[in-house]
Amino acid sequence: MSKISVRKGQAPGMLDRQAFGERFRQRFADPAFEAERPALERVEEIAWQGYAKSRKAPRTRPAGAGFADPHYELSEEWLQTRDRLQQAQQRWADPATPSRALLVACASRNDGTCPGEMSKTFRLAEIARQALANEGIVTDLLDLSHLTSDYARHIHPCKGCVSTAMPLCHWPCSCYPNHALGQTNDWMAEIYERWVSAHGIVLLTPVYWYQVTSPLKLMMDRLVCADGGNPDPTSTHGKDPERAKQLELDGWPYPKHLAGRCYGVVVHGDVAGIEGVRRSLCDWLDWMGLVDAGPQARLDRMIGYYQPYATSHETLDEDHDLQDEVRVVAQALARAVSLLRAGHLSTPDHALRPPRRK
C-alpha cells in the first residue's frame, strides 16, 4: 500500500487587514456608495472577521442519519442542494414522468451585454428546442451566456480536489459557496439539478481559439464530481486530504452520477477547430457514462467559412441545410431517449467492469 502524504508549500499567506480592505472596497467604487461609507466600513469589518476566521460555511447542522458521521456539521446550503438532486434523480428514474431534455447554449455572448447582439449558438439552440418540443420532449434551455450578462452570477473554477483523492471531490461540489472568500452566487448548484433532471442533453457551442468556450469549460470542470464524486462529505470530514487518500486507497467505486442519459453535440465555427472540439466533447460525455444518440446527433459545421463576422447571422439565415441538421440532432436525441427509457438502448459494454478505474 502506498504511503499517505500530503504535500504543502504552494499557497500564499492570507491578506493583511489593509490589503483585504482595499480589495473589499473595489466593488463599491461607484460614487453613489459614498453616502453609505460608514455602513460599508461596518460591513467590511464583518467580512474581514469572516475571512480571518475562515468562516467558509457560516450556517451548518449535523449531517444526520444516512451519513458516515451523522454528527459532523455540514453546510446547510450543501444539504439543500443534495436534497434537490436526490429528488431530481427520483423524478428522472420514474417511468411516469415526461421525457426531458437539457439544451446547453455555450456561447459567451448575448445582446444583453457587449457585444450587443445575440449569438448564433442561441439561434441553433432555439431550432433544437422547437424540434424537441415537436417530438413531445419537455425542454430546458440553459444559456451559459448569462454568466456575462447577469448580475453577480458565477461558475467558480474547479479546485482539482479530485487530483488529491477522488473521495475529496464531493457530489454535489462542496467547494462553494465559500463565504469567507466571497465566493458566492455559484450557479452550479442549480446547474447540477438541471443535468440530473434531464433524460437527454444537447451541447451547442461555438469554437473559441480551437477550444470550447470559457463558460462551457467552467461547467465541464465543475461536473467532475458527477463522475466518481463522493456523496458523503462526512466520510472525509469535509476537506481532510489524509482521510480522502485513505478512502481511495481502500478501494473507491467511482460512482457515475449522470450515467444513463443520452447526448447530442452541435459544434460550429468559422475557420478551424470544429472536429477537435466535437471529439473532445463526445469523449468527455462518453467517459461520464452518457449514451450517444447516434452519428447524426454528433454535428460539427462551419458557418461562413472565412467569411466576414459582420454578416455571419445572415449566412446562418441562408444555411437551411445546417438548420435541418440541427433539427436532426434533436430528433435523434428524442428517439434515443425513448428507446433508452423503454430499455431498448444500451451500450454493449455496460456490464463490464473497467480493470483500471479513475
Short mmCIF file of C-alpha atoms in Angstrom, two decimals:
data_model
loop_
_atom_site.label_atom_id
_atom_site.label_comp_id
_atom_site.label_asym_id
_atom_site.label_seq_id
_atom_site.Cartn_x
_atom_site.Cartn_y
_atom_site.Cartn_z
CA MET A 1 0.00 0.00 0.00
CA SER A 2 1.25 3.47 -0.86
CA LYS A 3 2.34 5.70 1.97
CA ILE A 4 -0.08 8.58 2.51
CA SER A 5 1.47 12.03 2.34
CA VAL A 6 0.05 15.49 1.80
CA ARG A 7 2.33 17.95 0.00
CA LYS A 8 2.35 21.54 1.24
CA GLY A 9 4.06 24.82 0.41
CA GLN A 10 2.28 26.43 -2.55
CA ALA A 11 -0.46 28.61 -1.09
CA PRO A 12 0.29 32.30 -0.42
CA GLY A 13 -0.37 33.73 3.00
CA MET A 14 -3.61 35.42 3.93
CA LEU A 15 -4.12 39.09 3.13
CA ASP A 16 -3.40 41.55 5.88
CA ARG A 17 -6.15 43.89 7.09
CA GLN A 18 -5.16 46.76 4.80
CA ALA A 19 -4.92 44.66 1.65
CA PHE A 20 -8.22 42.96 2.44
CA GLY A 21 -9.92 46.35 2.88
CA GLU A 22 -8.58 47.66 -0.41
CA ARG A 23 -9.86 44.61 -2.26
CA PHE A 24 -13.23 44.68 -0.48
CA ARG A 25 -13.82 48.33 -1.33
CA GLN A 26 -13.19 47.82 -5.05
CA ARG A 27 -16.72 46.53 -5.52
CA PHE A 28 -18.06 49.83 -4.15
CA ALA A 29 -16.11 52.18 -6.42
CA ASP A 30 -19.29 53.81 -7.74
CA PRO A 31 -19.52 57.30 -6.13
CA ALA A 32 -23.17 56.55 -5.35
CA PHE A 33 -21.93 54.41 -2.43
CA GLU A 34 -20.14 57.34 -0.75
CA ALA A 35 -23.22 58.33 1.24
CA GLU A 36 -23.15 54.91 2.91
CA ARG A 37 -19.42 54.83 3.65
CA PRO A 38 -19.83 54.40 7.46
CA ALA A 39 -22.21 51.49 6.90
CA LEU A 40 -19.86 49.91 4.39
CA GLU A 41 -16.99 50.21 6.87
CA ARG A 42 -19.03 48.21 9.38
CA VAL A 43 -19.85 45.60 6.73
CA GLU A 44 -16.17 45.47 5.74
CA GLU A 45 -15.19 44.67 9.33
CA ILE A 46 -17.73 41.84 9.43
CA ALA A 47 -16.39 40.49 6.13
CA TRP A 48 -12.84 40.75 7.49
CA GLN A 49 -13.74 38.70 10.55
CA GLY A 50 -15.29 36.03 8.32
CA TYR A 51 -12.15 35.95 6.17
CA ALA A 52 -9.71 35.98 9.09
CA LYS A 53 -11.59 33.17 10.84
CA SER A 54 -12.18 31.21 7.61
CA ARG A 55 -15.94 31.01 8.04
CA LYS A 56 -16.48 29.18 4.74
CA ALA A 57 -19.92 27.82 5.72
CA PRO A 58 -21.38 30.02 8.46
CA ARG A 59 -24.63 28.04 8.64
CA THR A 60 -24.25 24.33 9.38
CA ARG A 61 -26.13 21.50 11.04
CA PRO A 62 -25.37 17.86 11.96
CA ALA A 63 -25.46 15.64 8.86
CA GLY A 64 -27.94 13.22 10.39
CA ALA A 65 -28.90 9.66 9.50
CA GLY A 66 -27.52 8.12 6.33
CA PHE A 67 -24.07 9.70 6.61
CA ALA A 68 -20.87 8.02 7.77
CA ASP A 69 -20.62 10.53 10.62
CA PRO A 70 -24.14 11.74 11.44
CA HIS A 71 -22.77 14.25 13.97
CA TYR A 72 -20.43 16.00 11.55
CA GLU A 73 -21.51 19.57 10.79
CA LEU A 74 -22.36 20.08 7.12
CA SER A 75 -23.23 23.27 5.26
CA GLU A 76 -26.96 23.86 5.17
CA GLU A 77 -26.60 25.15 1.61
CA TRP A 78 -24.85 21.93 0.53
CA LEU A 79 -27.51 19.79 2.19
CA GLN A 80 -30.27 21.72 0.41
CA THR A 81 -28.57 21.19 -2.96
CA ARG A 82 -28.09 17.49 -2.20
CA ASP A 83 -31.77 17.11 -1.34
CA ARG A 84 -32.79 18.72 -4.64
CA LEU A 85 -30.51 16.39 -6.58
CA GLN A 86 -31.91 13.33 -4.86
CA GLN A 87 -35.45 14.45 -5.65
CA ALA A 88 -34.49 15.17 -9.27
CA GLN A 89 -32.91 11.73 -9.59
CA GLN A 90 -36.08 10.11 -8.29
CA ARG A 91 -38.18 12.00 -10.84
CA TRP A 92 -35.72 11.08 -13.60
CA ALA A 93 -35.97 7.38 -12.74
CA ASP A 94 -39.78 7.40 -12.57
CA PRO A 95 -41.11 5.99 -15.88
CA ALA A 96 -44.29 8.02 -15.41
CA THR A 97 -42.50 11.35 -15.73
CA PRO A 98 -42.36 13.07 -19.14
CA SER A 99 -39.09 12.77 -21.05
CA ARG A 100 -36.97 15.84 -20.50
CA ALA A 101 -34.04 17.30 -22.46
CA LEU A 102 -31.50 19.89 -21.38
CA LEU A 103 -30.18 22.14 -24.14
CA VAL A 104 -26.97 23.95 -23.21
CA ALA A 105 -26.15 27.03 -25.28
CA CYS A 106 -22.47 27.54 -24.58
CA ALA A 107 -21.58 30.82 -26.32
CA SER A 108 -20.37 33.64 -24.09
CA ARG A 109 -22.24 36.45 -25.82
CA ASN A 110 -25.79 37.73 -25.90
CA ASP A 111 -27.45 41.02 -26.69
CA GLY A 112 -27.86 41.92 -23.00
CA THR A 113 -24.23 43.00 -22.73
CA CYS A 114 -21.34 43.74 -25.07
CA PRO A 115 -21.27 42.97 -27.99
CA GLY A 116 -24.99 43.85 -28.10
CA GLU A 117 -26.01 41.01 -30.42
CA MET A 118 -27.33 37.53 -29.79
CA SER A 119 -25.17 34.51 -30.54
CA LYS A 120 -25.67 32.11 -33.42
CA THR A 121 -25.44 29.33 -30.84
CA PHE A 122 -28.61 30.60 -29.16
CA ARG A 123 -30.41 30.56 -32.51
CA LEU A 124 -29.33 26.95 -33.10
CA ALA A 125 -30.48 26.04 -29.60
CA GLU A 126 -33.90 27.52 -30.35
CA ILE A 127 -34.11 25.39 -33.50
CA ALA A 128 -33.27 22.29 -31.46
CA ARG A 129 -35.72 23.28 -28.73
CA GLN A 130 -38.60 23.54 -31.16
CA ALA A 131 -37.69 20.23 -32.79
CA LEU A 132 -37.63 18.50 -29.39
CA ALA A 133 -40.96 20.07 -28.46
CA ASN A 134 -42.41 18.69 -31.71
CA GLU A 135 -41.25 15.24 -30.56
CA GLY A 136 -43.10 15.65 -27.25
CA ILE A 137 -39.98 16.27 -25.16
CA VAL A 138 -40.05 18.77 -22.28
CA THR A 139 -37.14 21.13 -22.90
CA ASP A 140 -34.95 23.17 -20.57
CA LEU A 141 -32.64 25.74 -22.17
CA LEU A 142 -29.53 26.54 -20.14
CA ASP A 143 -27.93 29.64 -21.67
CA LEU A 144 -24.40 29.94 -20.30
CA SER A 145 -24.04 33.45 -21.74
CA HIS A 146 -25.90 34.66 -18.64
CA LEU A 147 -22.52 34.49 -16.92
CA THR A 148 -21.59 37.59 -18.89
CA SER A 149 -24.87 39.49 -18.63
CA ASP A 150 -26.41 38.65 -15.23
CA TYR A 151 -25.56 40.48 -12.03
CA ALA A 152 -23.26 38.51 -9.68
CA ARG A 153 -23.77 35.19 -11.45
CA HIS A 154 -20.75 32.90 -11.32
CA ILE A 155 -19.44 29.47 -12.09
CA HIS A 156 -16.42 29.39 -9.82
CA PRO A 157 -13.44 27.36 -11.07
CA CYS A 158 -12.83 23.77 -10.10
CA LYS A 159 -10.07 23.44 -7.49
CA GLY A 160 -8.97 19.99 -8.64
CA CYS A 161 -9.81 18.22 -5.37
CA VAL A 162 -10.07 15.01 -7.37
CA SER A 163 -6.35 15.19 -8.15
CA THR A 164 -5.59 14.85 -4.44
CA ALA A 165 -8.03 11.96 -3.97
CA MET A 166 -11.33 11.11 -5.62
CA PRO A 167 -13.34 10.96 -2.33
CA LEU A 168 -12.30 14.57 -1.65
CA CYS A 169 -14.43 15.62 -4.65
CA HIS A 170 -17.95 15.70 -3.26
CA TRP A 171 -21.22 15.20 -5.14
CA PRO A 172 -22.54 17.84 -5.38
CA CYS A 173 -19.45 20.06 -5.15
CA SER A 174 -18.87 21.35 -1.64
CA CYS A 175 -16.10 23.82 -2.53
CA TYR A 176 -18.66 26.58 -2.98
CA PRO A 177 -20.12 28.76 -1.70
CA ASN A 178 -17.14 29.92 0.33
CA HIS A 179 -18.44 32.88 2.29
CA ALA A 180 -15.07 33.61 3.88
CA LEU A 181 -13.58 34.33 0.45
CA GLY A 182 -16.65 36.00 -1.03
CA GLN A 183 -17.07 33.11 -3.49
CA THR A 184 -20.86 33.07 -3.57
CA ASN A 185 -23.72 33.03 -6.10
CA ASP A 186 -22.35 29.84 -7.61
CA TRP A 187 -24.63 28.82 -10.48
CA MET A 188 -23.54 25.18 -10.39
CA ALA A 189 -25.89 24.35 -7.51
CA GLU A 190 -28.74 24.94 -9.96
CA ILE A 191 -26.95 23.51 -13.00
CA TYR A 192 -26.34 20.17 -11.26
CA GLU A 193 -30.07 19.81 -10.69
CA ARG A 194 -30.84 20.61 -14.33
CA TRP A 195 -28.40 17.94 -15.56
CA VAL A 196 -29.77 15.34 -13.15
CA SER A 197 -33.35 16.11 -14.23
CA ALA A 198 -32.63 15.53 -17.92
CA HIS A 199 -33.06 12.26 -19.82
CA GLY A 200 -31.14 13.76 -22.72
CA ILE A 201 -28.52 16.51 -23.10
CA VAL A 202 -27.60 18.55 -26.17
CA LEU A 203 -24.50 20.74 -26.01
CA LEU A 204 -24.36 23.52 -28.60
CA THR A 205 -21.15 25.51 -28.75
CA PRO A 206 -19.02 27.70 -30.97
CA VAL A 207 -15.26 27.25 -31.18
CA TYR A 208 -13.11 29.82 -29.38
CA TRP A 209 -9.42 29.54 -30.28
CA TYR A 210 -9.63 25.85 -31.21
CA GLN A 211 -11.34 25.04 -27.91
CA VAL A 212 -14.68 25.14 -26.13
CA THR A 213 -15.89 28.43 -24.69
CA SER A 214 -14.88 29.68 -21.24
CA PRO A 215 -18.37 29.17 -19.68
CA LEU A 216 -18.59 25.64 -21.06
CA LYS A 217 -15.16 24.71 -19.74
CA LEU A 218 -16.03 26.07 -16.30
CA MET A 219 -19.18 23.92 -16.26
CA MET A 220 -17.33 20.86 -17.55
CA ASP A 221 -14.66 21.10 -14.87
CA ARG A 222 -17.23 21.53 -12.11
CA LEU A 223 -19.07 18.43 -13.37
CA VAL A 224 -16.07 16.27 -12.45
CA CYS A 225 -17.86 15.46 -9.19
CA ALA A 226 -20.59 13.77 -11.25
CA ASP A 227 -18.02 11.21 -12.38
CA GLY A 228 -16.80 9.40 -9.30
CA GLY A 229 -17.69 12.06 -6.74
CA ASN A 230 -18.25 11.33 -3.08
CA PRO A 231 -21.88 11.79 -1.95
CA ASP A 232 -20.89 11.80 1.74
CA PRO A 233 -18.59 14.66 2.84
CA THR A 234 -18.68 13.36 6.42
CA SER A 235 -16.57 10.39 5.28
CA THR A 236 -13.72 12.82 4.62
CA HIS A 237 -14.66 15.21 7.44
CA GLY A 238 -15.08 17.93 4.87
CA LYS A 239 -11.79 18.51 3.06
CA ASP A 240 -9.38 16.31 5.02
CA PRO A 241 -6.91 15.07 2.37
CA GLU A 242 -5.44 12.27 4.52
CA ARG A 243 -8.87 10.72 5.12
CA ALA A 244 -9.73 11.05 1.42
CA LYS A 245 -6.47 9.46 0.29
CA GLN A 246 -7.05 6.51 2.61
CA LEU A 247 -10.58 6.02 1.27
CA GLU A 248 -9.28 5.99 -2.28
CA LEU A 249 -6.51 3.52 -1.47
CA ASP A 250 -9.00 1.28 0.33
CA GLY A 251 -10.89 0.99 -2.97
CA TRP A 252 -13.15 3.66 -4.43
CA PRO A 253 -16.19 2.70 -6.56
CA TYR A 254 -16.15 5.84 -8.78
CA PRO A 255 -19.95 6.24 -8.99
CA LYS A 256 -21.17 7.81 -12.25
CA HIS A 257 -23.97 10.06 -11.08
CA LEU A 258 -25.11 11.12 -14.58
CA ALA A 259 -24.85 7.76 -16.32
CA GLY A 260 -27.80 6.61 -18.39
CA ARG A 261 -28.63 9.90 -20.08
CA CYS A 262 -28.46 10.37 -23.85
CA TYR A 263 -26.49 13.11 -25.53
CA GLY A 264 -26.07 15.03 -28.74
CA VAL A 265 -23.48 17.65 -29.68
CA VAL A 266 -23.55 20.61 -32.09
CA VAL A 267 -20.26 22.43 -32.71
CA HIS A 268 -19.93 25.36 -35.10
CA GLY A 269 -17.03 27.53 -36.18
CA ASP A 270 -15.85 29.81 -38.94
CA VAL A 271 -12.23 28.86 -39.67
CA ALA A 272 -10.96 25.76 -37.83
CA GLY A 273 -11.26 23.60 -34.71
CA ILE A 274 -14.75 22.16 -35.04
CA GLU A 275 -13.75 18.50 -35.33
CA GLY A 276 -11.39 18.59 -32.36
CA VAL A 277 -13.97 20.25 -30.13
CA ARG A 278 -16.69 17.82 -31.21
CA ARG A 279 -14.45 14.84 -30.49
CA SER A 280 -13.36 16.13 -27.09
CA LEU A 281 -16.93 16.82 -26.01
CA CYS A 282 -18.12 13.39 -27.12
CA ASP A 283 -15.17 11.71 -25.39
CA TRP A 284 -15.99 13.59 -22.18
CA LEU A 285 -19.66 12.65 -22.27
CA ASP A 286 -18.82 9.02 -23.08
CA TRP A 287 -16.44 8.93 -20.13
CA MET A 288 -19.17 10.13 -17.77
CA GLY A 289 -21.40 7.24 -18.83
CA LEU A 290 -23.79 9.11 -21.09
CA VAL A 291 -25.08 7.33 -24.19
CA ASP A 292 -24.63 8.88 -27.62
CA ALA A 293 -27.78 9.27 -29.68
CA GLY A 294 -26.14 8.08 -32.89
CA PRO A 295 -23.88 9.52 -35.62
CA GLN A 296 -26.44 12.11 -36.70
CA ALA A 297 -26.54 13.50 -33.16
CA ARG A 298 -22.85 14.48 -33.37
CA LEU A 299 -22.55 17.50 -35.63
CA ASP A 300 -19.70 19.89 -36.50
CA ARG A 301 -20.14 22.55 -39.17
CA MET A 302 -18.68 25.83 -40.36
CA ILE A 303 -20.92 28.88 -40.58
CA GLY A 304 -19.48 31.25 -43.15
CA TYR A 305 -16.07 29.64 -43.69
CA TYR A 306 -13.57 32.51 -43.86
CA GLN A 307 -16.40 34.95 -44.45
CA PRO A 308 -16.85 38.22 -42.50
CA TYR A 309 -18.03 38.07 -38.91
CA ALA A 310 -20.23 41.08 -39.65
CA THR A 311 -22.56 39.04 -41.88
CA SER A 312 -22.43 35.71 -40.03
CA HIS A 313 -26.06 35.86 -38.89
CA GLU A 314 -27.16 36.44 -42.48
CA THR A 315 -25.02 33.49 -43.51
CA LEU A 316 -26.82 31.34 -40.96
CA ASP A 317 -30.17 32.60 -42.27
CA GLU A 318 -29.30 31.18 -45.67
CA ASP A 319 -27.82 27.88 -44.47
CA HIS A 320 -31.03 25.84 -44.40
CA ASP A 321 -29.14 22.56 -44.55
CA LEU A 322 -27.35 23.35 -41.28
CA GLN A 323 -30.63 24.31 -39.67
CA ASP A 324 -32.12 20.99 -40.76
CA GLU A 325 -29.07 19.12 -39.45
CA VAL A 326 -29.58 20.69 -36.03
CA ARG A 327 -33.21 19.55 -36.13
CA VAL A 328 -31.99 16.04 -36.91
CA VAL A 329 -29.67 16.15 -33.86
CA ALA A 330 -32.71 16.96 -31.72
CA GLN A 331 -34.84 14.29 -33.36
CA ALA A 332 -32.11 11.68 -32.90
CA LEU A 333 -31.86 12.60 -29.23
CA ALA A 334 -35.63 12.35 -28.78
CA ARG A 335 -35.69 8.87 -30.27
CA ALA A 336 -32.68 7.72 -28.28
CA VAL A 337 -34.31 8.93 -25.06
CA SER A 338 -37.48 7.00 -25.92
CA LEU A 339 -35.51 3.81 -26.62
CA LEU A 340 -33.33 4.19 -23.53
CA ARG A 341 -36.27 4.75 -21.19
CA ALA A 342 -38.03 1.72 -22.69
CA GLY A 343 -34.97 -0.43 -22.05
CA HIS A 344 -34.17 -0.95 -25.72
CA LEU A 345 -30.96 1.08 -25.94
CA SER A 346 -27.75 0.39 -24.11
CA THR A 347 -24.03 0.15 -24.74
CA PRO A 348 -22.65 -3.36 -25.32
CA ASP A 349 -20.01 -2.97 -22.60
CA HIS A 350 -22.29 -1.56 -19.88
CA ALA A 351 -21.96 -4.64 -17.64
CA LEU A 352 -18.17 -4.89 -17.87
CA ARG A 353 -16.07 -3.60 -15.01
CA PRO A 354 -13.07 -1.49 -16.13
CA PRO A 355 -9.77 -3.07 -14.99
CA ARG A 356 -8.43 0.42 -14.23
CA ARG A 357 -10.95 2.83 -12.75
CA LYS A 358 -10.28 6.54 -12.50
#
